[in-house]
Coordinates of N, CA and C in Angstrom, one line a residue:
X13 N -54.6 -127.6 -36.0 CA -54.2 -126.2 -35.6 C -53.4 -125.6 -36.8
X14 N -53.9 -124.3 -37.1 CA -53.2 -123.7 -38.2 C -52.0 -123.0 -37.7
X15 N -50.9 -123.2 -38.5 CA -49.6 -122.4 -38.2 C -49.7 -121.2 -39.1
X16 N -49.9 -120.0 -38.6 CA -50.1 -118.8 -39.4 C -48.7 -118.3 -39.9
X17 N -47.7 -118.9 -39.4 CA -46.4 -118.6 -40.0 C -46.0 -119.4 -41.1
X18 N -46.8 -120.4 -41.4 CA -46.4 -121.3 -42.4 C -47.5 -121.2 -43.6
X19 N -47.0 -120.9 -44.8 CA -47.9 -120.7 -45.9 C -48.5 -122.0 -46.3
X20 N -47.9 -123.2 -46.2 CA -48.5 -124.4 -46.6 C -49.7 -124.7 -45.7
X21 N -49.5 -124.4 -44.3 CA -50.6 -124.6 -43.4 C -51.8 -123.8 -43.7
X22 N -51.6 -122.5 -44.0 CA -52.6 -121.6 -44.3 C -53.4 -122.1 -45.6
X23 N -52.7 -122.4 -46.7 CA -53.2 -122.9 -47.9 C -54.0 -124.2 -47.7
X24 N -53.5 -125.1 -46.9 CA -54.3 -126.3 -46.7 C -55.6 -126.1 -45.9
X25 N -55.5 -125.1 -45.0 CA -56.8 -124.7 -44.4 C -57.8 -124.1 -45.3
X26 N -57.4 -123.3 -46.2 CA -58.2 -122.6 -47.3 C -58.9 -123.7 -48.2
X27 N -58.0 -124.5 -48.7 CA -58.4 -125.5 -49.7 C -59.1 -126.7 -49.1
X28 N -58.6 -127.3 -48.1 CA -59.1 -128.6 -47.5 C -59.8 -128.4 -46.2
X29 N -59.6 -127.3 -45.5 CA -60.3 -127.1 -44.2 C -61.5 -126.2 -44.2
X30 N -61.4 -125.2 -43.3 CA -62.6 -124.3 -43.2 C -62.9 -123.5 -44.5
X31 N -61.9 -123.3 -45.3 CA -62.2 -122.5 -46.5 C -61.8 -121.0 -46.4
X32 N -61.3 -120.6 -45.3 CA -60.9 -119.3 -44.9 C -59.9 -119.3 -43.9
X33 N -59.0 -118.2 -43.9 CA -58.2 -117.9 -42.7 C -58.0 -116.5 -42.4
X34 N -58.1 -116.2 -41.2 CA -57.8 -114.7 -40.8 C -56.4 -114.6 -40.4
X35 N -55.8 -113.8 -41.2 CA -54.3 -113.3 -40.8 C -54.3 -112.1 -40.1
X36 N -53.9 -112.1 -38.8 CA -54.0 -110.9 -38.1 C -52.9 -109.9 -38.2
X37 N -53.5 -108.7 -38.3 CA -52.6 -107.4 -38.4 C -51.4 -107.5 -39.4
X38 N -51.9 -107.7 -40.6 CA -50.9 -107.8 -41.7 C -50.3 -106.5 -42.1
X39 N -51.1 -105.5 -41.9 CA -50.6 -104.0 -42.0 C -50.8 -103.4 -40.6
X40 N -50.2 -102.3 -40.4 CA -50.3 -101.7 -39.1 C -51.7 -101.0 -38.9
X41 N -52.1 -100.8 -37.6 CA -53.2 -100.1 -37.3 C -53.3 -98.7 -37.9
X42 N -52.1 -98.0 -38.0 CA -52.1 -96.7 -38.5 C -52.3 -96.8 -40.1
X43 N -51.7 -97.8 -40.8 CA -52.0 -98.0 -42.1 C -53.5 -98.2 -42.4
X44 N -54.1 -99.1 -41.6 CA -55.5 -99.4 -41.8 C -56.4 -98.1 -41.6
X45 N -56.0 -97.3 -40.6 CA -56.8 -96.2 -40.3 C -56.6 -95.1 -41.5
X46 N -55.5 -95.0 -42.1 CA -55.2 -94.3 -43.1 C -56.1 -94.6 -44.4
X47 N -56.1 -95.9 -44.7 CA -57.0 -96.5 -45.7 C -58.5 -96.1 -45.5
X48 N -58.9 -96.4 -44.3 CA -60.4 -96.1 -43.9 C -60.6 -94.7 -44.1
X49 N -59.8 -93.8 -43.7 CA -60.0 -92.3 -43.8 C -60.1 -91.9 -45.2
X50 N -59.2 -92.4 -46.0 CA -59.1 -92.1 -47.5 C -60.4 -92.5 -48.1
X51 N -60.9 -93.8 -47.8 CA -62.0 -94.3 -48.4 C -63.3 -93.4 -48.0
X52 N -63.4 -93.0 -46.8 CA -64.5 -92.2 -46.4 C -64.5 -90.9 -47.1
X53 N -63.3 -90.3 -47.3 CA -63.1 -89.1 -47.9 C -63.6 -89.1 -49.4
X54 N -63.1 -90.2 -50.1 CA -63.5 -90.5 -51.5 C -65.1 -90.7 -51.6
X55 N -65.6 -91.4 -50.7 CA -67.1 -91.6 -50.7 C -67.8 -90.3 -50.6
X56 N -67.4 -89.4 -49.7 CA -67.9 -88.1 -49.6 C -67.9 -87.3 -50.8
X57 N -66.7 -87.3 -51.4 CA -66.6 -86.5 -52.7 C -67.5 -87.0 -53.8
X58 N -67.5 -88.3 -53.9 CA -68.4 -89.0 -54.9 C -69.9 -88.8 -54.6
X59 N -70.2 -88.7 -53.3 CA -71.7 -88.6 -52.9 C -72.1 -87.1 -53.4
X60 N -71.2 -86.1 -53.2 CA -71.5 -84.9 -53.5 C -71.7 -84.6 -55.0
X61 N -70.9 -85.3 -55.7 CA -71.0 -85.2 -57.2 C -71.9 -86.1 -57.8
X62 N -72.7 -87.0 -57.0 CA -73.5 -87.9 -57.6 C -73.0 -89.1 -58.4
X63 N -71.8 -89.4 -58.1 CA -71.1 -90.5 -58.7 C -70.9 -91.7 -57.9
X64 N -71.4 -91.7 -56.6 CA -71.0 -92.8 -55.7 C -72.1 -93.9 -56.1
X65 N -71.5 -95.2 -56.2 CA -72.3 -96.2 -56.5 C -72.9 -96.9 -55.2
X66 N -74.2 -97.0 -55.2 CA -74.9 -97.4 -54.0 C -75.6 -98.7 -54.3
X67 N -76.0 -99.5 -53.2 CA -76.6 -100.8 -53.2 C -77.7 -100.7 -52.2
X68 N -78.9 -100.2 -52.6 CA -79.9 -100.0 -51.5 C -79.7 -98.7 -50.8
X69 N -80.2 -98.6 -49.5 CA -80.0 -97.4 -48.9 C -78.8 -97.4 -47.9
X70 N -78.2 -98.4 -47.6 CA -77.1 -98.6 -46.6 C -75.8 -99.1 -47.1
X71 N -75.6 -99.2 -48.4 CA -74.5 -99.9 -48.9 C -73.8 -99.0 -50.0
X72 N -72.5 -98.8 -50.0 CA -71.8 -98.0 -51.0 C -70.5 -98.8 -51.5
X73 N -70.2 -98.6 -52.7 CA -69.0 -99.3 -53.3 C -68.1 -98.2 -53.9
X74 N -66.8 -98.3 -53.7 CA -65.8 -97.5 -54.3 C -64.9 -98.4 -55.1
X75 N -64.7 -97.9 -56.4 CA -63.9 -98.7 -57.3 C -62.6 -97.8 -57.6
X76 N -61.8 -98.3 -58.4 CA -60.5 -97.5 -58.8 C -59.5 -97.3 -57.6
X77 N -59.5 -98.2 -56.6 CA -58.8 -97.8 -55.4 C -57.3 -97.7 -55.7
X78 N -56.7 -98.4 -56.6 CA -55.3 -98.5 -56.8 C -54.8 -97.1 -57.2
X79 N -55.8 -96.2 -57.6 CA -55.3 -94.9 -58.2 C -55.7 -93.8 -57.2
X80 N -56.1 -94.3 -55.9 CA -56.6 -93.3 -54.9 C -55.7 -93.3 -53.7
X81 N -54.5 -93.8 -53.8 CA -53.6 -93.7 -52.6 C -52.6 -94.9 -52.6
X82 N -51.2 -94.5 -52.3 CA -50.2 -95.5 -52.1 C -50.6 -96.7 -51.2
X83 N -51.4 -96.5 -50.2 CA -51.7 -97.5 -49.2 C -52.4 -98.6 -50.0
X84 N -53.3 -98.2 -51.0 CA -54.0 -99.4 -51.8 C -53.1 -100.1 -52.6
X85 N -52.0 -99.5 -53.1 CA -51.0 -100.2 -53.9 C -50.3 -101.1 -53.0
X86 N -50.0 -100.8 -51.8 CA -49.4 -101.7 -50.9 C -50.3 -102.9 -50.6
X87 N -51.5 -102.7 -50.4 CA -52.4 -103.8 -49.9 C -52.7 -104.8 -51.0
X88 N -52.9 -104.3 -52.2 CA -53.3 -105.2 -53.3 C -52.2 -106.1 -53.6
X89 N -50.9 -105.8 -53.5 CA -49.8 -106.6 -53.8 C -49.0 -107.0 -52.5
X90 N -49.6 -107.0 -51.4 CA -48.9 -107.3 -50.1 C -48.3 -108.7 -50.3
X91 N -46.9 -108.8 -50.0 CA -46.2 -110.1 -50.3 C -46.8 -111.2 -49.5
X92 N -47.2 -111.1 -48.3 CA -47.7 -112.1 -47.4 C -49.0 -112.6 -48.0
X93 N -49.8 -111.8 -48.5 CA -51.1 -112.2 -49.0 C -50.8 -112.9 -50.4
X94 N -50.1 -112.2 -51.2 CA -49.8 -113.0 -52.6 C -49.1 -114.3 -52.5
X95 N -48.3 -114.4 -51.4 CA -47.7 -115.7 -51.4 C -48.7 -116.8 -51.2
X96 N -49.8 -116.6 -50.4 CA -50.8 -117.6 -50.2 C -51.6 -117.7 -51.5
X97 N -52.0 -116.5 -52.1 CA -52.8 -116.6 -53.3 C -52.2 -117.4 -54.4
X98 N -50.8 -117.1 -54.6 CA -50.1 -117.8 -55.7 C -49.8 -119.2 -55.4
X99 N -49.7 -119.6 -54.1 CA -49.5 -121.0 -53.8 C -50.8 -121.8 -54.2
X100 N -52.0 -121.1 -54.1 CA -53.2 -121.7 -54.5 C -53.5 -121.8 -56.0
X101 N -53.3 -120.5 -56.6 CA -53.7 -120.4 -58.0 C -52.6 -120.5 -58.9
X102 N -51.3 -120.5 -58.4 CA -50.2 -120.4 -59.4 C -49.8 -119.0 -59.5
X103 N -48.6 -118.8 -60.1 CA -48.0 -117.5 -60.3 C -48.7 -116.6 -61.4
X104 N -49.3 -117.3 -62.4 CA -50.0 -116.6 -63.5 C -51.4 -116.1 -63.1
X105 N -51.5 -115.0 -62.3 CA -52.7 -114.6 -61.8 C -53.0 -113.3 -62.4
X106 N -54.3 -112.8 -62.2 CA -54.7 -111.5 -62.6 C -55.6 -111.0 -61.4
X107 N -55.7 -109.6 -61.4 CA -56.5 -109.0 -60.4 C -57.9 -109.0 -60.9
X108 N -58.9 -109.8 -60.3 CA -60.3 -109.6 -60.8 C -61.0 -108.4 -60.3
X109 N -60.5 -107.7 -59.1 CA -61.2 -106.7 -58.6 C -60.5 -106.2 -57.3
X110 N -60.7 -104.9 -57.0 CA -60.1 -104.4 -55.8 C -60.9 -103.2 -55.4
X111 N -61.9 -103.4 -54.5 CA -62.9 -102.2 -54.3 C -63.2 -102.3 -52.8
X112 N -63.8 -101.1 -52.4 CA -64.3 -100.9 -51.0 C -65.7 -101.2 -50.9
X113 N -66.1 -101.6 -49.8 CA -67.5 -101.8 -49.4 C -67.8 -101.2 -48.1
X114 N -68.7 -100.2 -48.1 CA -69.1 -99.5 -47.0 C -70.5 -99.9 -46.5
X115 N -70.6 -100.4 -45.3 CA -71.9 -100.8 -44.7 C -72.3 -99.7 -43.6
X116 N -73.3 -99.0 -44.0 CA -73.7 -97.9 -43.0 C -74.6 -98.4 -42.0
X117 N -74.8 -97.7 -40.9 CA -75.7 -98.2 -39.8 C -77.1 -98.6 -40.4
X118 N -77.4 -99.8 -40.0 CA -78.6 -100.3 -40.5 C -78.6 -101.3 -41.6
X119 N -77.3 -101.4 -42.2 CA -77.1 -102.3 -43.4 C -77.4 -103.7 -42.9
X120 N -78.2 -104.4 -43.6 CA -78.4 -105.8 -43.3 C -77.6 -106.8 -44.1
X121 N -77.7 -108.1 -44.0 CA -77.0 -108.9 -44.8 C -77.2 -108.9 -46.3
X122 N -76.1 -109.0 -47.0 CA -75.9 -108.9 -48.3 C -76.7 -109.9 -49.1
X123 N -76.7 -111.2 -48.5 CA -77.2 -112.4 -49.2 C -76.0 -113.4 -49.3
X124 N -76.3 -114.6 -49.0 CA -75.3 -115.7 -49.1 C -74.9 -115.9 -50.5
X125 N -73.5 -116.0 -50.7 CA -73.1 -116.2 -52.1 C -71.7 -116.8 -52.1
X126 N -71.3 -117.3 -53.2 CA -70.0 -117.6 -53.6 C -69.4 -116.5 -54.5
X127 N -68.2 -116.4 -54.6 CA -67.5 -115.4 -55.4 C -67.4 -115.5 -56.9
X128 N -67.2 -114.4 -57.5 CA -67.0 -114.4 -59.0 C -65.5 -115.3 -59.3
X129 N -65.5 -116.0 -60.3 CA -66.5 -116.3 -61.3 C -67.6 -117.4 -61.1
X130 N -67.5 -117.9 -59.9 CA -68.4 -119.1 -59.6 C -69.9 -118.5 -59.8
X131 N -70.3 -117.5 -59.3 CA -71.7 -117.0 -59.3 C -72.1 -116.8 -60.7
X132 N -71.2 -116.6 -61.7 CA -71.5 -116.4 -63.1 C -71.6 -117.7 -63.9
X133 N -71.4 -118.8 -63.2 CA -71.4 -120.1 -63.9 C -72.6 -121.0 -63.4
X134 N -72.9 -122.1 -64.2 CA -74.0 -123.0 -63.8 C -73.3 -124.0 -62.9
X135 N -73.9 -124.4 -61.8 CA -73.5 -125.5 -61.0 C -73.7 -126.9 -61.6
X136 N -73.1 -128.0 -61.3 CA -72.1 -127.9 -60.2 C -70.8 -127.3 -60.6
X137 N -70.1 -126.7 -59.7 CA -68.8 -125.9 -60.0 C -67.7 -126.9 -60.1
X138 N -66.6 -126.6 -60.8 CA -65.4 -127.4 -60.9 C -64.6 -127.2 -59.6
X139 N -64.3 -128.4 -58.9 CA -63.5 -128.4 -57.6 C -62.1 -128.0 -58.1
X140 N -61.6 -128.3 -59.3 CA -60.2 -128.0 -59.7 C -60.3 -127.7 -61.2
X141 N -59.5 -126.7 -61.6 CA -58.6 -125.9 -60.8 C -59.4 -124.8 -60.0
X142 N -58.9 -124.3 -59.0 CA -59.5 -123.3 -58.2 C -59.5 -122.0 -59.0
X143 N -60.6 -121.3 -59.1 CA -60.8 -120.3 -60.0 C -60.8 -118.8 -59.3
X144 N -60.7 -118.8 -58.0 CA -60.7 -117.6 -57.4 C -60.3 -117.6 -55.8
X145 N -59.6 -116.7 -55.4 CA -59.3 -116.4 -54.0 C -59.7 -115.0 -53.6
X146 N -60.4 -114.9 -52.6 CA -60.9 -113.5 -52.1 C -60.1 -113.0 -50.9
X147 N -59.9 -111.8 -50.8 CA -59.3 -111.2 -49.6 C -60.3 -110.2 -49.1
X148 N -60.5 -110.1 -47.8 CA -61.3 -109.0 -47.2 C -60.3 -108.3 -46.2
X149 N -60.0 -107.1 -46.5 CA -59.1 -106.4 -45.6 C -59.9 -105.6 -44.6
X150 N -59.6 -105.8 -43.4 CA -60.2 -105.1 -42.2 C -59.5 -103.8 -42.0
X151 N -60.2 -102.7 -42.5 CA -59.5 -101.4 -42.2 C -59.9 -100.8 -40.9
X152 N -60.7 -101.5 -40.2 CA -61.1 -101.2 -38.7 C -61.4 -102.5 -38.1
X153 N -61.6 -102.5 -36.9 CA -61.9 -103.7 -36.1 C -63.3 -104.2 -36.6
X154 N -63.4 -105.5 -36.9 CA -64.7 -106.1 -37.2 C -65.1 -106.7 -35.9
X155 N -66.3 -106.3 -35.5 CA -66.9 -106.7 -34.2 C -68.2 -107.5 -34.5
X156 N -68.7 -108.0 -33.3 CA -70.0 -108.7 -33.4 C -71.2 -107.8 -33.8
X157 N -71.0 -106.6 -33.9 CA -72.1 -105.7 -34.0 C -72.0 -104.8 -35.4
X158 N -70.8 -104.7 -36.0 CA -70.8 -103.8 -37.1 C -70.8 -104.4 -38.4
X159 N -71.4 -105.6 -38.7 CA -71.5 -106.1 -40.0 C -70.4 -107.0 -40.4
X160 N -69.6 -107.6 -39.5 CA -68.5 -108.6 -39.8 C -69.1 -109.8 -40.6
X161 N -68.3 -110.3 -41.5 CA -68.9 -111.4 -42.3 C -69.1 -112.7 -41.7
X162 N -70.0 -113.4 -42.2 CA -70.2 -114.8 -41.9 C -69.6 -115.8 -43.0
X163 N -68.9 -116.9 -42.5 CA -68.5 -117.8 -43.4 C -69.0 -119.2 -42.9
X164 N -69.3 -120.1 -43.9 CA -69.7 -121.4 -43.7 C -68.5 -122.4 -43.7
X165 N -68.0 -122.9 -42.6 CA -66.8 -123.7 -42.7 C -66.9 -125.0 -43.6
X166 N -66.0 -125.2 -44.4 CA -65.9 -126.4 -45.3 C -66.8 -126.4 -46.5
X167 N -67.6 -125.3 -46.6 CA -68.5 -125.3 -47.7 C -67.9 -125.3 -49.1
X168 N -66.6 -124.8 -49.3 CA -66.0 -124.9 -50.5 C -65.8 -126.2 -51.1
X169 N -65.9 -127.2 -50.2 CA -65.7 -128.5 -50.7 C -66.9 -129.2 -51.3
X170 N -68.0 -128.4 -51.2 CA -69.3 -128.9 -51.8 C -69.4 -128.5 -53.3
X171 N -68.7 -127.5 -53.7 CA -68.7 -127.1 -55.1 C -70.2 -126.8 -55.7
X172 N -71.0 -126.2 -54.9 CA -72.4 -126.0 -55.2 C -72.8 -124.6 -54.7
X173 N -74.0 -124.1 -55.3 CA -74.6 -122.9 -54.8 C -74.9 -123.1 -53.3
X174 N -75.0 -121.9 -52.6 CA -75.3 -122.1 -51.1 C -76.6 -122.6 -50.9
X175 N -76.6 -123.4 -49.8 CA -77.9 -123.9 -49.2 C -78.3 -123.0 -48.0
X176 N -79.3 -122.1 -48.2 CA -79.5 -121.1 -47.1 C -79.6 -121.7 -45.8
X177 N -80.5 -122.7 -45.6 CA -80.8 -123.3 -44.4 C -79.5 -124.0 -43.7
X178 N -78.8 -124.6 -44.7 CA -77.5 -125.1 -44.1 C -76.4 -124.0 -43.7
X179 N -76.5 -123.0 -44.5 CA -75.5 -121.8 -44.1 C -75.9 -121.4 -42.7
X180 N -77.1 -121.0 -42.5 CA -77.5 -120.5 -41.2 C -77.3 -121.5 -40.0
X181 N -77.1 -122.8 -40.3 CA -76.9 -123.7 -39.2 C -75.4 -123.7 -38.9
X182 N -74.5 -123.5 -39.8 CA -73.2 -123.7 -39.6 C -72.2 -122.5 -39.7
X183 N -72.7 -121.3 -40.1 CA -71.9 -120.1 -40.5 C -71.3 -119.6 -39.2
X184 N -70.1 -119.1 -39.2 CA -69.3 -118.5 -38.1 C -69.1 -117.0 -38.5
X185 N -69.3 -116.1 -37.5 CA -69.0 -114.8 -37.7 C -67.4 -114.4 -37.6
X186 N -66.8 -113.8 -38.5 CA -65.4 -113.5 -38.4 C -65.1 -112.1 -38.0
X187 N -64.6 -112.0 -36.7 CA -64.2 -110.7 -36.2 C -62.6 -110.6 -36.0
X188 N -62.2 -109.4 -36.0 CA -60.6 -109.2 -35.9 C -60.3 -107.8 -35.9
X189 N -59.0 -107.6 -35.6 CA -58.5 -106.3 -35.5 C -58.2 -105.6 -36.8
X190 N -58.2 -104.3 -36.8 CA -57.8 -103.5 -38.0 C -56.4 -103.8 -38.4
X191 N -56.3 -103.9 -39.8 CA -55.1 -104.4 -40.4 C -55.0 -105.8 -40.6
X192 N -56.0 -106.6 -40.3 CA -56.0 -108.0 -40.5 C -56.6 -108.2 -41.9
X193 N -56.5 -109.5 -42.5 CA -57.1 -109.8 -43.7 C -57.6 -111.2 -43.7
X194 N -58.9 -111.4 -44.2 CA -59.4 -112.8 -44.4 C -59.1 -113.2 -45.9
X195 N -58.5 -114.4 -46.0 CA -58.3 -115.0 -47.2 C -59.2 -116.2 -47.4
X196 N -60.0 -116.2 -48.5 CA -60.9 -117.3 -48.6 C -61.0 -117.9 -49.9
X197 N -61.3 -119.2 -50.0 CA -61.6 -119.8 -51.3 C -62.9 -119.3 -51.9
X198 N -62.8 -119.0 -53.2 CA -64.1 -118.5 -53.8 C -65.3 -119.2 -53.8
X199 N -65.3 -120.5 -53.4 CA -66.5 -121.4 -53.4 C -67.0 -121.5 -51.9
X200 N -66.3 -120.8 -51.0 CA -66.8 -120.8 -49.5 C -68.0 -119.9 -49.4
X201 N -69.1 -120.4 -48.9 CA -70.3 -119.6 -48.8 C -70.0 -118.5 -47.8
X202 N -70.6 -117.3 -48.0 CA -70.4 -116.2 -47.0 C -71.4 -115.2 -47.2
X203 N -71.5 -114.3 -46.2 CA -72.5 -113.1 -46.2 C -72.0 -112.1 -45.2
X204 N -72.5 -111.0 -45.3 CA -72.3 -109.9 -44.3 C -73.3 -110.1 -43.2
X205 N -73.1 -109.4 -42.1 CA -74.1 -109.5 -41.1 C -74.6 -108.0 -40.9
X206 N -75.5 -107.7 -40.1 CA -76.1 -106.4 -39.9 C -75.3 -105.5 -39.0
X207 N -75.1 -104.3 -39.5 CA -74.4 -103.2 -38.8 C -75.3 -102.5 -37.9
X208 N -75.3 -102.9 -36.6 CA -76.2 -102.3 -35.7 C -75.6 -101.1 -34.8
X209 N -74.3 -100.8 -35.3 CA -73.7 -99.6 -34.6 C -74.2 -98.3 -35.3
X210 N -73.6 -97.3 -34.8 CA -73.9 -95.9 -35.4 C -72.8 -95.4 -36.3
X211 N -71.9 -96.2 -36.7 CA -70.7 -95.9 -37.5 C -70.7 -96.7 -38.7
X212 N -70.2 -96.2 -39.9 CA -70.0 -97.1 -41.1 C -68.9 -98.1 -40.8
X213 N -69.1 -99.3 -41.4 CA -68.1 -100.4 -41.3 C -67.5 -100.5 -42.8
X214 N -66.2 -100.4 -42.8 CA -65.5 -100.4 -44.1 C -64.6 -101.5 -44.3
X215 N -64.6 -102.0 -45.5 CA -63.7 -103.1 -45.8 C -63.2 -103.0 -47.2
X216 N -62.2 -103.7 -47.6 CA -61.7 -103.7 -49.0 C -61.7 -105.1 -49.4
X217 N -62.3 -105.3 -50.6 CA -62.4 -106.7 -51.2 C -61.5 -106.9 -52.4
X218 N -60.6 -107.9 -52.3 CA -59.9 -108.2 -53.5 C -60.2 -109.6 -54.0
X219 N -60.2 -109.5 -55.3 CA -60.5 -110.8 -56.1 C -59.4 -111.2 -57.0
X220 N -58.8 -112.5 -56.8 CA -57.7 -112.8 -57.5 C -58.0 -114.1 -58.3
X221 N -57.8 -114.2 -59.6 CA -58.1 -115.3 -60.4 C -56.8 -115.8 -61.3
X222 N -56.9 -117.0 -61.8 CA -55.9 -117.4 -62.9 C -56.2 -116.4 -64.1
X223 N -55.0 -116.1 -64.8 CA -55.2 -115.0 -65.8 C -56.1 -115.4 -67.0
X224 N -56.6 -116.7 -67.0 CA -57.5 -117.0 -68.1 C -59.0 -116.6 -67.8
X225 N -59.2 -116.0 -66.5 CA -60.6 -115.6 -66.2 C -60.7 -114.1 -66.4
X226 N -61.8 -113.6 -67.1 CA -62.0 -112.3 -67.4 C -62.3 -111.5 -66.1
X227 N -61.5 -110.4 -65.7 CA -61.8 -109.7 -64.5 C -63.2 -109.3 -64.3
X228 N -63.5 -109.3 -63.0 CA -64.9 -108.8 -62.6 C -65.1 -107.4 -62.8
X229 N -64.0 -106.5 -62.4 CA -64.0 -105.2 -62.3 C -63.0 -104.6 -63.5
X230 N -63.3 -103.3 -63.9 CA -62.5 -102.6 -64.8 C -61.3 -102.0 -63.9
X231 N -60.1 -102.7 -64.0 CA -59.1 -102.4 -63.1 C -58.4 -101.0 -63.5
X232 N -58.8 -100.5 -64.6 CA -58.3 -99.2 -65.1 C -59.3 -98.1 -65.0
X233 N -60.3 -98.4 -64.2 CA -61.3 -97.4 -63.9 C -60.7 -96.2 -63.1
X234 N -60.9 -94.9 -63.6 CA -60.3 -93.8 -63.1 C -58.8 -93.9 -63.0
X235 N -58.3 -94.4 -64.1 CA -56.9 -94.7 -64.2 C -56.0 -93.3 -64.2
X236 N -54.9 -93.5 -63.4 CA -53.8 -92.4 -63.4 C -52.7 -92.9 -64.1
X237 N -52.4 -92.6 -65.3 CA -51.3 -93.2 -66.0 C -49.9 -93.2 -65.4
X238 N -49.7 -92.1 -64.5 CA -48.4 -92.0 -63.8 C -48.2 -93.1 -62.8
X239 N -49.4 -93.5 -62.1 CA -49.4 -94.6 -61.2 C -49.0 -96.0 -62.0
X240 N -49.6 -96.1 -63.1 CA -49.3 -97.4 -63.9 C -47.8 -97.4 -64.2
X241 N -47.3 -96.3 -64.7 CA -45.9 -96.3 -65.1 C -44.9 -96.5 -64.1
X242 N -45.3 -96.0 -62.9 CA -44.3 -96.3 -61.7 C -44.6 -97.4 -60.8
X243 N -45.6 -98.2 -61.3 CA -46.1 -99.4 -60.4 C -45.0 -100.4 -60.7
X244 N -45.0 -101.3 -59.6 CA -44.0 -102.5 -59.6 C -44.4 -103.3 -60.7
X245 N -43.4 -104.2 -61.2 CA -43.8 -105.2 -62.2 C -44.9 -106.2 -61.7
X246 N -44.9 -106.5 -60.3 CA -46.0 -107.3 -59.8 C -47.3 -106.7 -60.2
X247 N -47.5 -105.4 -59.7 CA -48.8 -104.7 -59.8 C -49.2 -104.6 -61.3
X248 N -48.2 -104.3 -62.1 CA -48.5 -104.1 -63.6 C -49.0 -105.5 -64.1
X249 N -48.5 -106.5 -63.7 CA -48.9 -107.9 -64.2 C -50.3 -108.2 -63.6
X250 N -50.6 -107.8 -62.3 CA -51.8 -108.1 -61.8 C -52.9 -107.3 -62.6
X251 N -52.6 -106.1 -63.1 CA -53.5 -105.2 -63.8 C -53.5 -105.6 -65.3
X252 N -52.7 -106.5 -65.7 CA -52.6 -106.9 -67.1 C -52.1 -105.8 -68.0
X253 N -51.4 -104.9 -67.4 CA -51.0 -103.6 -68.0 C -49.9 -103.9 -69.1
X254 N -49.1 -104.8 -68.9 CA -48.0 -105.1 -69.9 C -48.3 -106.2 -71.0
X255 N -49.7 -106.5 -71.0 CA -49.9 -107.6 -72.0 C -49.8 -107.1 -73.5
X256 N -50.2 -105.8 -73.6 CA -50.2 -105.3 -75.0 C -48.8 -104.8 -75.3
X257 N -48.5 -104.9 -76.7 CA -47.1 -104.4 -77.1 C -47.3 -103.4 -78.3
X258 N -46.5 -102.4 -78.5 CA -46.6 -101.6 -79.7 C -45.7 -102.1 -80.7
X259 N -44.9 -103.2 -80.4 CA -43.9 -103.5 -81.4 C -44.3 -105.0 -82.0
X260 N -45.1 -105.7 -81.3 CA -45.4 -107.0 -81.7 C -46.8 -107.2 -82.3
X261 N -47.0 -108.0 -83.3 CA -48.3 -108.0 -84.0 C -49.4 -108.9 -83.1
X262 N -48.9 -109.7 -82.2 CA -49.8 -110.5 -81.4 C -49.5 -110.3 -79.9
X263 N -50.5 -110.7 -79.0 CA -50.2 -110.6 -77.6 C -49.2 -111.6 -77.2
X264 N -48.3 -111.1 -76.3 CA -47.4 -112.1 -75.6 C -48.1 -112.7 -74.4
X265 N -48.0 -114.0 -74.4 CA -48.7 -114.8 -73.4 C -47.6 -115.3 -72.4

């Protein structure tokens, strides 16, 4: 039985157990609703200007979230989440990505996969050190019908590409309340499900890696310099903003 009040218990479940944990209502329902509303507004603006990134007919991505509202700054460095991430990866981590995923009505499964950097590598994948931890923020309720993710329990211990047949035999759908977050091992097989509702389903995906892994996303996309300057030291470190120096001839590591 997982003790959700105990970081060690959560970490053990992610590393040695199912490979994922749902932490309920880490932010308030109001904060989650604020995040969802802002994301849909940003998507509409980008749609009108022709700059929205789409995947097929029913999927959209929004990048540069940290510069689109304080709520996203809160989420990306939430202390409860980072405590788990840093216990797994160590304190020297970097942000591999932080973006929104919108599944519109009719969106089908994305495809079973492991997370970056594993999918960019040739198997068999190294079991240690762990190279990535993912977060999926529920900015609305995830239900049986709106595209909630499937995870294959224990698959992170196999250190291999997903076996589609095995995945469909063992995968479990993860539902939960708005404000919750799924924290998972990067090697745990997962996929989205079909959104059969009449409303878009929105989530925010975070990718955390050791600092020696090149980020998946450009974390300074649509940068607002004033946000960087006023950001907490923790966020600046996640963004690798303070790696460069104007006074030293080499990078400080």
